[in-house]
């Protein structure tokens, strides 16, 4: 690992809930479970912009033999009530509804997106733009908006997000001419996919993206294969950024020789370097909790991103408990770093990640590592 700088830039304690879109609507106290997994880009004036996922949850979720969850409906936020006997509340992030025939979850928090402006090196917070927060606006976002990823393609910024609801678990597209004022475009992927990353540039006049569809069933590779079945990083292309066709060739697949790829998905949007498309992705190794999340990297061919030129077997970024020590009283998950953004800074890259599903982490990484 070649880190020039590594620090937390934003924690839940930096969020002013009096300016939250939920403020004053629920009649109960809330707190920030996490301010994390930020999209990252550079603004026209040179400052950086993080789009931060703020997961807001109830201070007392359980009362009167019920667990409560937050939902948006028809322009307001309401509480739903679930009998404790009908749910499993062992996971702090979600509870499972029993007896449904399928795996059915309800979230303990509702997420909205907060634009946070940083200094050009990512070292200082300059402004939290509560007036430009992105919030649910339709029934397919009733449980919140998660995991923003920002790409600049030409003179336009594109942001993919995961919209969560009982209707669907869909990827939506937002666009902007200045990376501060965003407009909703449409649903662009209608399946479970939290990791759609649009390449920062066109290939043969087409947009390209990494995707990560999920499912309950995966088919086995033949005995002796170097690949293991499970979630993989796939590819899709589009003539306009709205209509996406899956690529017939596979992308980055989980390898039998690396336990960290037991589960994997995209991280930061791919950026073009002299050596090819640099993509940062996450691998998850099993543990006693939700898994150990680490960041890895690959270089993809500039003209055919289905071709992997080089790939790291050692992690580029790992969880760092020393960073979260000042907010240890807020930590509820460990051994997690989830990289979600990257910008060019001359001789190095500035990389944004979510640390411990709690806070925003900035890491400066020397470009020589990928030469």
Short mmCIF file of C-alpha atoms in Angstrom, two decimals:
data_model
loop_
_atom_site.label_atom_id
_atom_site.label_comp_id
_atom_site.label_asym_id
_atom_site.label_seq_id
_atom_site.Cartn_x
_atom_site.Cartn_y
_atom_site.Cartn_z
CA UNK A 1 0.00 0.00 0.00
CA UNK A 2 1.37 3.41 -1.01
CA UNK A 3 -0.67 5.99 0.89
CA UNK A 4 0.60 9.57 0.93
CA UNK A 5 -2.20 10.70 3.28
CA UNK A 6 -5.01 8.89 5.05
CA UNK A 7 -7.62 10.51 7.31
CA UNK A 8 -11.30 10.80 8.20
CA UNK A 9 -12.88 13.95 6.80
CA UNK A 10 -16.49 13.60 7.97
CA UNK A 11 -18.22 11.67 10.77
CA UNK A 12 -21.83 11.42 12.00
CA UNK A 13 -21.07 14.08 14.60
CA UNK A 14 -20.58 16.62 11.79
CA UNK A 15 -24.17 16.29 10.57
CA UNK A 16 -26.71 18.86 11.80
CA UNK A 17 -29.99 16.96 12.05
CA UNK A 18 -31.92 20.16 12.59
CA UNK A 19 -31.32 20.69 8.87
CA UNK A 20 -32.20 17.10 7.90
CA UNK A 21 -35.07 16.59 5.44
CA UNK A 22 -36.69 14.46 8.18
CA UNK A 23 -36.47 17.19 10.84
CA UNK A 24 -39.72 17.73 12.78
CA UNK A 25 -41.73 15.13 10.88
CA UNK A 26 -41.58 11.95 12.95
CA UNK A 27 -42.29 13.14 16.49
CA UNK A 28 -39.38 11.06 17.84
CA UNK A 29 -35.64 11.55 18.12
CA UNK A 30 -33.26 10.32 15.41
CA UNK A 31 -29.51 10.06 15.10
CA UNK A 32 -26.99 9.51 12.30
CA UNK A 33 -26.06 5.85 12.09
CA UNK A 34 -23.52 6.65 9.37
CA UNK A 35 -22.31 9.48 7.13
CA UNK A 36 -20.37 7.37 4.67
CA UNK A 37 -19.81 5.84 1.20
CA UNK A 38 -19.32 9.19 -0.56
CA UNK A 39 -19.30 9.77 -4.29
CA UNK A 40 -16.43 12.10 -5.21
CA UNK A 41 -15.70 14.56 -8.01
CA UNK A 42 -13.97 17.86 -8.71
CA UNK A 43 -16.09 20.98 -9.07
CA UNK A 44 -15.51 23.42 -11.95
CA UNK A 45 -13.76 25.86 -9.58
CA UNK A 46 -11.28 23.26 -8.31
CA UNK A 47 -12.80 22.26 -4.97
CA UNK A 48 -13.87 18.69 -4.38
CA UNK A 49 -17.45 17.55 -3.90
CA UNK A 50 -18.41 14.53 -1.81
CA UNK A 51 -21.95 13.26 -2.11
CA UNK A 52 -22.39 11.63 1.30
CA UNK A 53 -24.91 8.96 2.21
CA UNK A 54 -26.51 10.00 5.51
CA UNK A 55 -28.25 7.04 7.17
CA UNK A 56 -30.68 8.52 9.71
CA UNK A 57 -32.23 6.15 12.22
CA UNK A 58 -34.44 6.16 15.30
CA UNK A 59 -32.97 6.79 18.73
CA UNK A 60 -35.42 4.24 20.22
CA UNK A 61 -36.46 1.85 17.42
CA UNK A 62 -38.15 -0.63 19.77
CA UNK A 63 -41.13 0.31 21.95
CA UNK A 64 -44.38 -1.34 23.03
CA UNK A 65 -43.35 -4.73 21.62
CA UNK A 66 -42.82 -3.28 18.15
CA UNK A 67 -39.82 -2.28 16.06
CA UNK A 68 -40.23 0.84 13.95
CA UNK A 69 -38.85 1.88 10.58
CA UNK A 70 -38.93 5.14 8.60
CA UNK A 71 -40.60 5.43 5.21
CA UNK A 72 -41.21 8.26 2.74
CA UNK A 73 -44.70 8.53 1.30
CA UNK A 74 -46.44 11.30 -0.64
CA UNK A 75 -44.00 14.01 0.35
CA UNK A 76 -43.62 13.18 4.05
CA UNK A 77 -41.83 10.74 6.36
CA UNK A 78 -43.80 8.29 8.51
CA UNK A 79 -43.15 5.42 10.90
CA UNK A 80 -44.13 1.79 10.30
CA UNK A 81 -44.67 -0.62 13.21
CA UNK A 82 -43.65 -4.31 13.12
CA UNK A 83 -44.48 -6.77 15.97
CA UNK A 84 -41.22 -7.99 17.53
CA UNK A 85 -42.33 -11.60 17.21
CA UNK A 86 -42.46 -11.24 13.42
CA UNK A 87 -38.90 -9.99 12.88
CA UNK A 88 -35.21 -10.73 13.51
CA UNK A 89 -33.44 -7.59 14.76
CA UNK A 90 -29.93 -9.01 15.24
CA UNK A 91 -28.43 -6.83 12.43
CA UNK A 92 -28.12 -3.12 13.39
CA UNK A 93 -28.63 -2.07 9.76
CA UNK A 94 -31.81 -4.00 8.91
CA UNK A 95 -34.30 -6.44 10.33
CA UNK A 96 -35.62 -9.57 8.63
CA UNK A 97 -39.36 -10.16 8.38
CA UNK A 98 -40.14 -13.78 9.18
CA UNK A 99 -42.54 -16.11 7.41
CA UNK A 100 -42.52 -14.45 4.00
CA UNK A 101 -41.35 -17.35 1.84
CA UNK A 102 -38.53 -15.11 0.58
CA UNK A 103 -35.75 -13.24 2.38
CA UNK A 104 -37.52 -9.97 3.19
CA UNK A 105 -35.79 -7.05 4.92
CA UNK A 106 -36.82 -3.72 6.36
CA UNK A 107 -34.23 -1.04 7.06
CA UNK A 108 -33.51 0.44 10.47
CA UNK A 109 -32.55 3.74 8.81
CA UNK A 110 -33.54 5.93 5.88
CA UNK A 111 -30.72 7.35 3.73
CA UNK A 112 -30.54 10.71 1.98
CA UNK A 113 -27.62 12.34 0.17
CA UNK A 114 -25.74 15.42 1.38
CA UNK A 115 -23.35 17.36 -0.89
CA UNK A 116 -20.20 18.25 1.08
CA UNK A 117 -17.67 20.65 -0.46
CA UNK A 118 -13.98 20.10 0.32
CA UNK A 119 -10.76 21.98 -0.34
CA UNK A 120 -8.94 20.97 -3.56
CA UNK A 121 -6.73 18.46 -1.69
CA UNK A 122 -9.67 16.99 0.21
CA UNK A 123 -8.18 18.03 3.53
CA UNK A 124 -10.81 20.51 4.77
CA UNK A 125 -14.59 20.70 4.79
CA UNK A 126 -15.66 24.02 3.30
CA UNK A 127 -19.44 23.70 3.22
CA UNK A 128 -22.27 21.24 3.85
CA UNK A 129 -24.95 22.04 1.29
CA UNK A 130 -28.12 21.03 3.13
CA UNK A 131 -30.18 23.11 0.69
CA UNK A 132 -29.04 20.81 -2.13
CA UNK A 133 -29.68 17.49 -0.36
CA UNK A 134 -31.08 14.71 -2.54
CA UNK A 135 -34.07 13.03 -0.95
CA UNK A 136 -36.72 10.45 -1.90
CA UNK A 137 -39.31 11.78 -4.32
CA UNK A 138 -41.16 8.67 -5.57
CA UNK A 139 -42.51 5.38 -4.23
CA UNK A 140 -39.53 3.46 -5.65
CA UNK A 141 -37.31 5.43 -3.21
CA UNK A 142 -39.54 5.14 -0.15
CA UNK A 143 -36.82 3.49 1.99
CA UNK A 144 -34.12 5.89 0.86
CA UNK A 145 -31.32 6.63 -1.59
CA UNK A 146 -27.94 4.96 -1.16
CA UNK A 147 -24.41 4.52 -2.54
CA UNK A 148 -23.87 7.53 -4.86
CA UNK A 149 -21.14 7.20 -7.51
CA UNK A 150 -20.18 10.27 -9.56
CA UNK A 151 -18.50 10.28 -12.98
CA UNK A 152 -17.61 13.22 -15.18
CA UNK A 153 -18.14 12.41 -18.85
CA UNK A 154 -17.25 15.35 -21.09
CA UNK A 155 -18.85 18.50 -19.67
CA UNK A 156 -21.53 16.65 -17.73
CA UNK A 157 -21.59 14.91 -14.38
CA UNK A 158 -23.50 11.64 -14.00
CA UNK A 159 -24.41 10.08 -10.67
CA UNK A 160 -25.81 6.61 -10.12
CA UNK A 161 -27.60 5.78 -6.87
CA UNK A 162 -29.41 2.79 -5.43
CA UNK A 163 -33.12 3.47 -4.77
CA UNK A 164 -34.68 1.16 -2.19
CA UNK A 165 -38.34 0.19 -1.88
CA UNK A 166 -40.64 -2.85 -1.74
CA UNK A 167 -41.38 -2.20 -5.43
CA UNK A 168 -37.81 -2.70 -6.60
CA UNK A 169 -34.13 -2.40 -5.71
CA UNK A 170 -33.14 -0.22 -8.65
CA UNK A 171 -30.30 1.93 -9.95
CA UNK A 172 -31.30 5.52 -10.77
CA UNK A 173 -29.42 8.16 -12.72
CA UNK A 174 -28.99 11.84 -11.83
CA UNK A 175 -27.15 14.43 -13.93
CA UNK A 176 -25.66 17.87 -13.37
CA UNK A 177 -23.95 20.66 -15.29
CA UNK A 178 -21.97 21.82 -12.23
CA UNK A 179 -21.86 18.81 -9.83
CA UNK A 180 -23.85 20.76 -7.22
CA UNK A 181 -27.34 21.01 -8.69
CA UNK A 182 -28.65 17.57 -9.62
CA UNK A 183 -31.71 16.53 -11.60
CA UNK A 184 -33.32 13.11 -11.59
CA UNK A 185 -33.12 11.41 -14.98
CA UNK A 186 -34.70 7.96 -14.66
CA UNK A 187 -34.42 4.39 -13.43
CA UNK A 188 -31.69 2.84 -15.59
CA UNK A 189 -31.29 -0.66 -14.13
CA UNK A 190 -34.28 -2.54 -12.79
CA UNK A 191 -32.63 -5.29 -10.79
CA UNK A 192 -30.72 -5.57 -7.53
CA UNK A 193 -27.57 -3.62 -8.33
CA UNK A 194 -25.87 -1.34 -5.81
CA UNK A 195 -22.64 -0.91 -7.73
CA UNK A 196 -23.23 0.67 -11.15
CA UNK A 197 -20.15 2.73 -12.02
CA UNK A 198 -20.04 4.80 -15.20
CA UNK A 199 -16.61 5.06 -16.84
CA UNK A 200 -15.17 8.59 -16.88
CA UNK A 201 -15.00 8.78 -20.67
CA UNK A 202 -16.50 7.24 -23.80
CA UNK A 203 -15.29 4.18 -25.70
CA UNK A 204 -16.18 4.21 -29.41
CA UNK A 205 -18.69 7.00 -28.69
CA UNK A 206 -20.54 4.84 -26.16
CA UNK A 207 -20.93 5.15 -22.41
CA UNK A 208 -19.66 2.16 -20.48
CA UNK A 209 -20.42 1.02 -16.95
CA UNK A 210 -19.55 -1.67 -14.47
CA UNK A 211 -22.56 -3.38 -12.92
CA UNK A 212 -23.04 -5.95 -10.16
CA UNK A 213 -26.42 -7.74 -10.37
CA UNK A 214 -27.29 -9.94 -7.43
CA UNK A 215 -29.33 -13.11 -7.15
CA UNK A 216 -30.10 -16.03 -4.86
CA UNK A 217 -28.71 -18.67 -7.23
CA UNK A 218 -25.36 -18.91 -9.06
CA UNK A 219 -24.30 -21.72 -11.37
CA UNK A 220 -21.10 -23.65 -10.74
CA UNK A 221 -17.96 -23.34 -12.82
CA UNK A 222 -16.56 -26.74 -13.88
CA UNK A 223 -14.22 -28.59 -11.49
CA UNK A 224 -10.71 -27.18 -11.63
CA UNK A 225 -11.78 -23.74 -12.88
CA UNK A 226 -9.83 -20.75 -11.61
CA UNK A 227 -13.13 -18.90 -11.01
CA UNK A 228 -15.64 -19.31 -8.21
CA UNK A 229 -19.40 -18.76 -8.59
CA UNK A 230 -20.97 -15.71 -6.99
CA UNK A 231 -21.39 -11.97 -7.55
CA UNK A 232 -19.05 -10.56 -10.19
CA UNK A 233 -18.35 -7.19 -11.79
CA UNK A 234 -20.09 -7.15 -15.16
CA UNK A 235 -20.07 -4.61 -17.99
CA UNK A 236 -22.71 -2.76 -20.00
CA UNK A 237 -22.66 -0.08 -22.69
CA UNK A 238 -25.11 2.62 -23.74
CA UNK A 239 -25.51 5.10 -26.61
CA UNK A 240 -27.02 7.76 -24.33
CA UNK A 241 -26.42 6.87 -20.67
CA UNK A 242 -30.07 5.80 -20.25
CA UNK A 243 -30.47 2.56 -22.19
CA UNK A 244 -27.93 -0.07 -21.18
CA UNK A 245 -27.02 -3.32 -22.93
CA UNK A 246 -25.10 -5.97 -20.99
CA UNK A 247 -21.73 -6.88 -22.48
CA UNK A 248 -21.52 -10.48 -23.76
CA UNK A 249 -17.99 -10.84 -22.37
CA UNK A 250 -17.42 -11.27 -18.63
CA UNK A 251 -15.80 -8.58 -16.53
CA UNK A 252 -13.93 -9.10 -13.25
CA UNK A 253 -14.82 -12.44 -11.68
CA UNK A 254 -14.21 -13.93 -8.22
CA UNK A 255 -11.06 -16.06 -8.12
CA UNK A 256 -10.77 -19.35 -6.25
CA UNK A 257 -7.32 -18.37 -4.99
CA UNK A 258 -8.54 -15.31 -3.10
CA UNK A 259 -10.97 -15.62 -0.18
CA UNK A 260 -11.51 -11.87 -0.40
CA UNK A 261 -13.47 -12.34 -3.61
CA UNK A 262 -16.06 -14.60 -2.00
CA UNK A 263 -18.20 -11.51 -2.57
CA UNK A 264 -17.12 -8.59 -4.73
CA UNK A 265 -18.39 -5.47 -6.49
CA UNK A 266 -17.38 -2.17 -8.02
CA UNK A 267 -15.94 0.66 -5.95
CA UNK A 268 -14.85 3.90 -7.63
CA UNK A 269 -15.81 4.76 -11.23
CA UNK A 270 -13.08 3.68 -13.68
CA UNK A 271 -10.68 6.46 -14.74
CA UNK A 272 -8.43 6.39 -17.79
CA UNK A 273 -4.66 6.29 -17.21
CA UNK A 274 -1.77 5.79 -19.69
CA UNK A 275 -1.81 2.11 -18.69
CA UNK A 276 -5.57 1.59 -19.17
CA UNK A 277 -8.77 2.03 -17.17
CA UNK A 278 -8.00 2.01 -13.46
CA UNK A 279 -10.83 0.49 -11.45
CA UNK A 280 -10.94 0.20 -7.67
CA UNK A 281 -13.26 -2.55 -6.42
CA UNK A 282 -14.18 -4.18 -3.14
CA UNK A 283 -13.66 -7.77 -2.09
CA UNK A 284 -15.32 -9.29 0.95
CA UNK A 285 -13.80 -12.11 2.97
CA UNK A 286 -16.13 -14.03 5.32
CA UNK A 287 -15.92 -13.36 9.05
CA UNK A 288 -18.23 -13.64 12.07
CA UNK A 289 -20.00 -10.39 11.14
CA UNK A 290 -20.95 -8.94 7.73
CA UNK A 291 -17.53 -9.74 6.23
CA UNK A 292 -14.16 -8.00 5.91
CA UNK A 293 -14.35 -5.36 3.18
CA UNK A 294 -11.13 -4.31 1.45
CA UNK A 295 -10.28 -2.32 -1.68
CA UNK A 296 -8.39 -3.88 -4.61
CA UNK A 297 -7.47 -2.53 -8.05
CA UNK A 298 -7.35 -3.67 -11.65
CA UNK A 299 -6.23 -2.13 -14.95
CA UNK A 300 -8.53 -2.73 -17.90
CA UNK A 301 -7.75 -2.40 -21.59
CA UNK A 302 -8.49 1.11 -22.86
CA UNK A 303 -10.48 -0.11 -25.88
CA UNK A 304 -11.94 -3.34 -24.47
CA UNK A 305 -12.60 -3.11 -20.72
CA UNK A 306 -13.56 -6.79 -20.60
CA UNK A 307 -9.81 -7.47 -20.83
CA UNK A 308 -8.03 -7.23 -17.47
CA UNK A 309 -4.38 -6.27 -17.99
CA UNK A 310 -3.30 -6.36 -14.37
CA UNK A 311 -4.98 -6.91 -11.04
CA UNK A 312 -3.88 -6.70 -7.43
CA UNK A 313 -3.90 -9.74 -5.19
CA UNK A 314 -2.99 -7.68 -2.13
CA UNK A 315 -5.47 -5.06 -0.90
CA UNK A 316 -4.86 -1.42 -1.73
CA UNK A 317 -6.87 -0.04 1.19
CA UNK A 318 -7.86 -1.87 4.37
CA UNK A 319 -9.91 -0.80 7.37
CA UNK A 320 -7.94 1.30 9.83
CA UNK A 321 -9.27 1.25 13.43
CA UNK A 322 -6.92 4.09 14.38
CA UNK A 323 -8.90 6.43 12.15
CA UNK A 324 -12.19 5.74 13.92
CA UNK A 325 -10.68 5.75 17.44
CA UNK A 326 -11.91 9.35 18.13
CA UNK A 327 -15.47 8.21 17.38
CA UNK A 328 -15.16 4.73 18.89
CA UNK A 329 -18.39 5.30 20.84
CA UNK A 330 -20.27 5.37 17.51
CA UNK A 331 -18.69 2.27 15.94
CA UNK A 332 -21.09 -0.65 15.40
CA UNK A 333 -19.29 -2.57 12.59
CA UNK A 334 -15.59 -3.27 12.10
CA UNK A 335 -13.11 -4.32 9.42
CA UNK A 336 -14.95 -2.47 6.64
CA UNK A 337 -13.66 -0.01 4.09
CA UNK A 338 -15.84 0.61 1.03
CA UNK A 339 -14.25 2.78 -1.67
CA UNK A 340 -16.69 4.88 -3.69
CA UNK A 341 -14.86 7.76 -5.40
CA UNK A 342 -11.64 8.87 -7.10
CA UNK A 343 -10.26 12.12 -8.58
CA UNK A 344 -6.99 13.01 -10.30
CA UNK A 345 -4.63 15.21 -8.29
CA UNK A 346 -1.53 15.36 -10.50
CA UNK A 347 1.04 12.89 -9.20
CA UNK A 348 -1.50 11.08 -7.04
CA UNK A 349 -5.16 10.11 -6.83
CA UNK A 350 -7.52 11.28 -4.10
CA UNK A 351 -9.74 8.36 -3.12
CA UNK A 352 -12.91 8.55 -1.02
CA UNK A 353 -14.22 5.61 0.99
CA UNK A 354 -16.71 4.76 3.69
CA UNK A 355 -14.95 3.61 6.84
CA UNK A 356 -16.76 1.11 9.12
CA UNK A 357 -20.13 2.02 7.52
CA UNK A 358 -19.75 5.11 9.70
CA UNK A 359 -17.58 7.92 8.31
CA UNK A 360 -15.94 9.34 5.18
CA UNK A 361 -12.26 8.55 4.63
CA UNK A 362 -9.87 10.31 2.24
CA UNK A 363 -6.74 8.51 1.00
CA UNK A 364 -4.01 9.94 -1.26
CA UNK A 365 -2.42 7.22 -3.40
CA UNK A 366 0.73 7.63 -5.50
CA UNK A 367 0.09 7.11 -9.23
CA UNK A 368 3.38 5.25 -9.58
CA UNK A 369 1.70 2.25 -8.02
CA UNK A 370 -0.37 1.75 -11.19
CA UNK A 371 2.27 2.66 -13.82
#
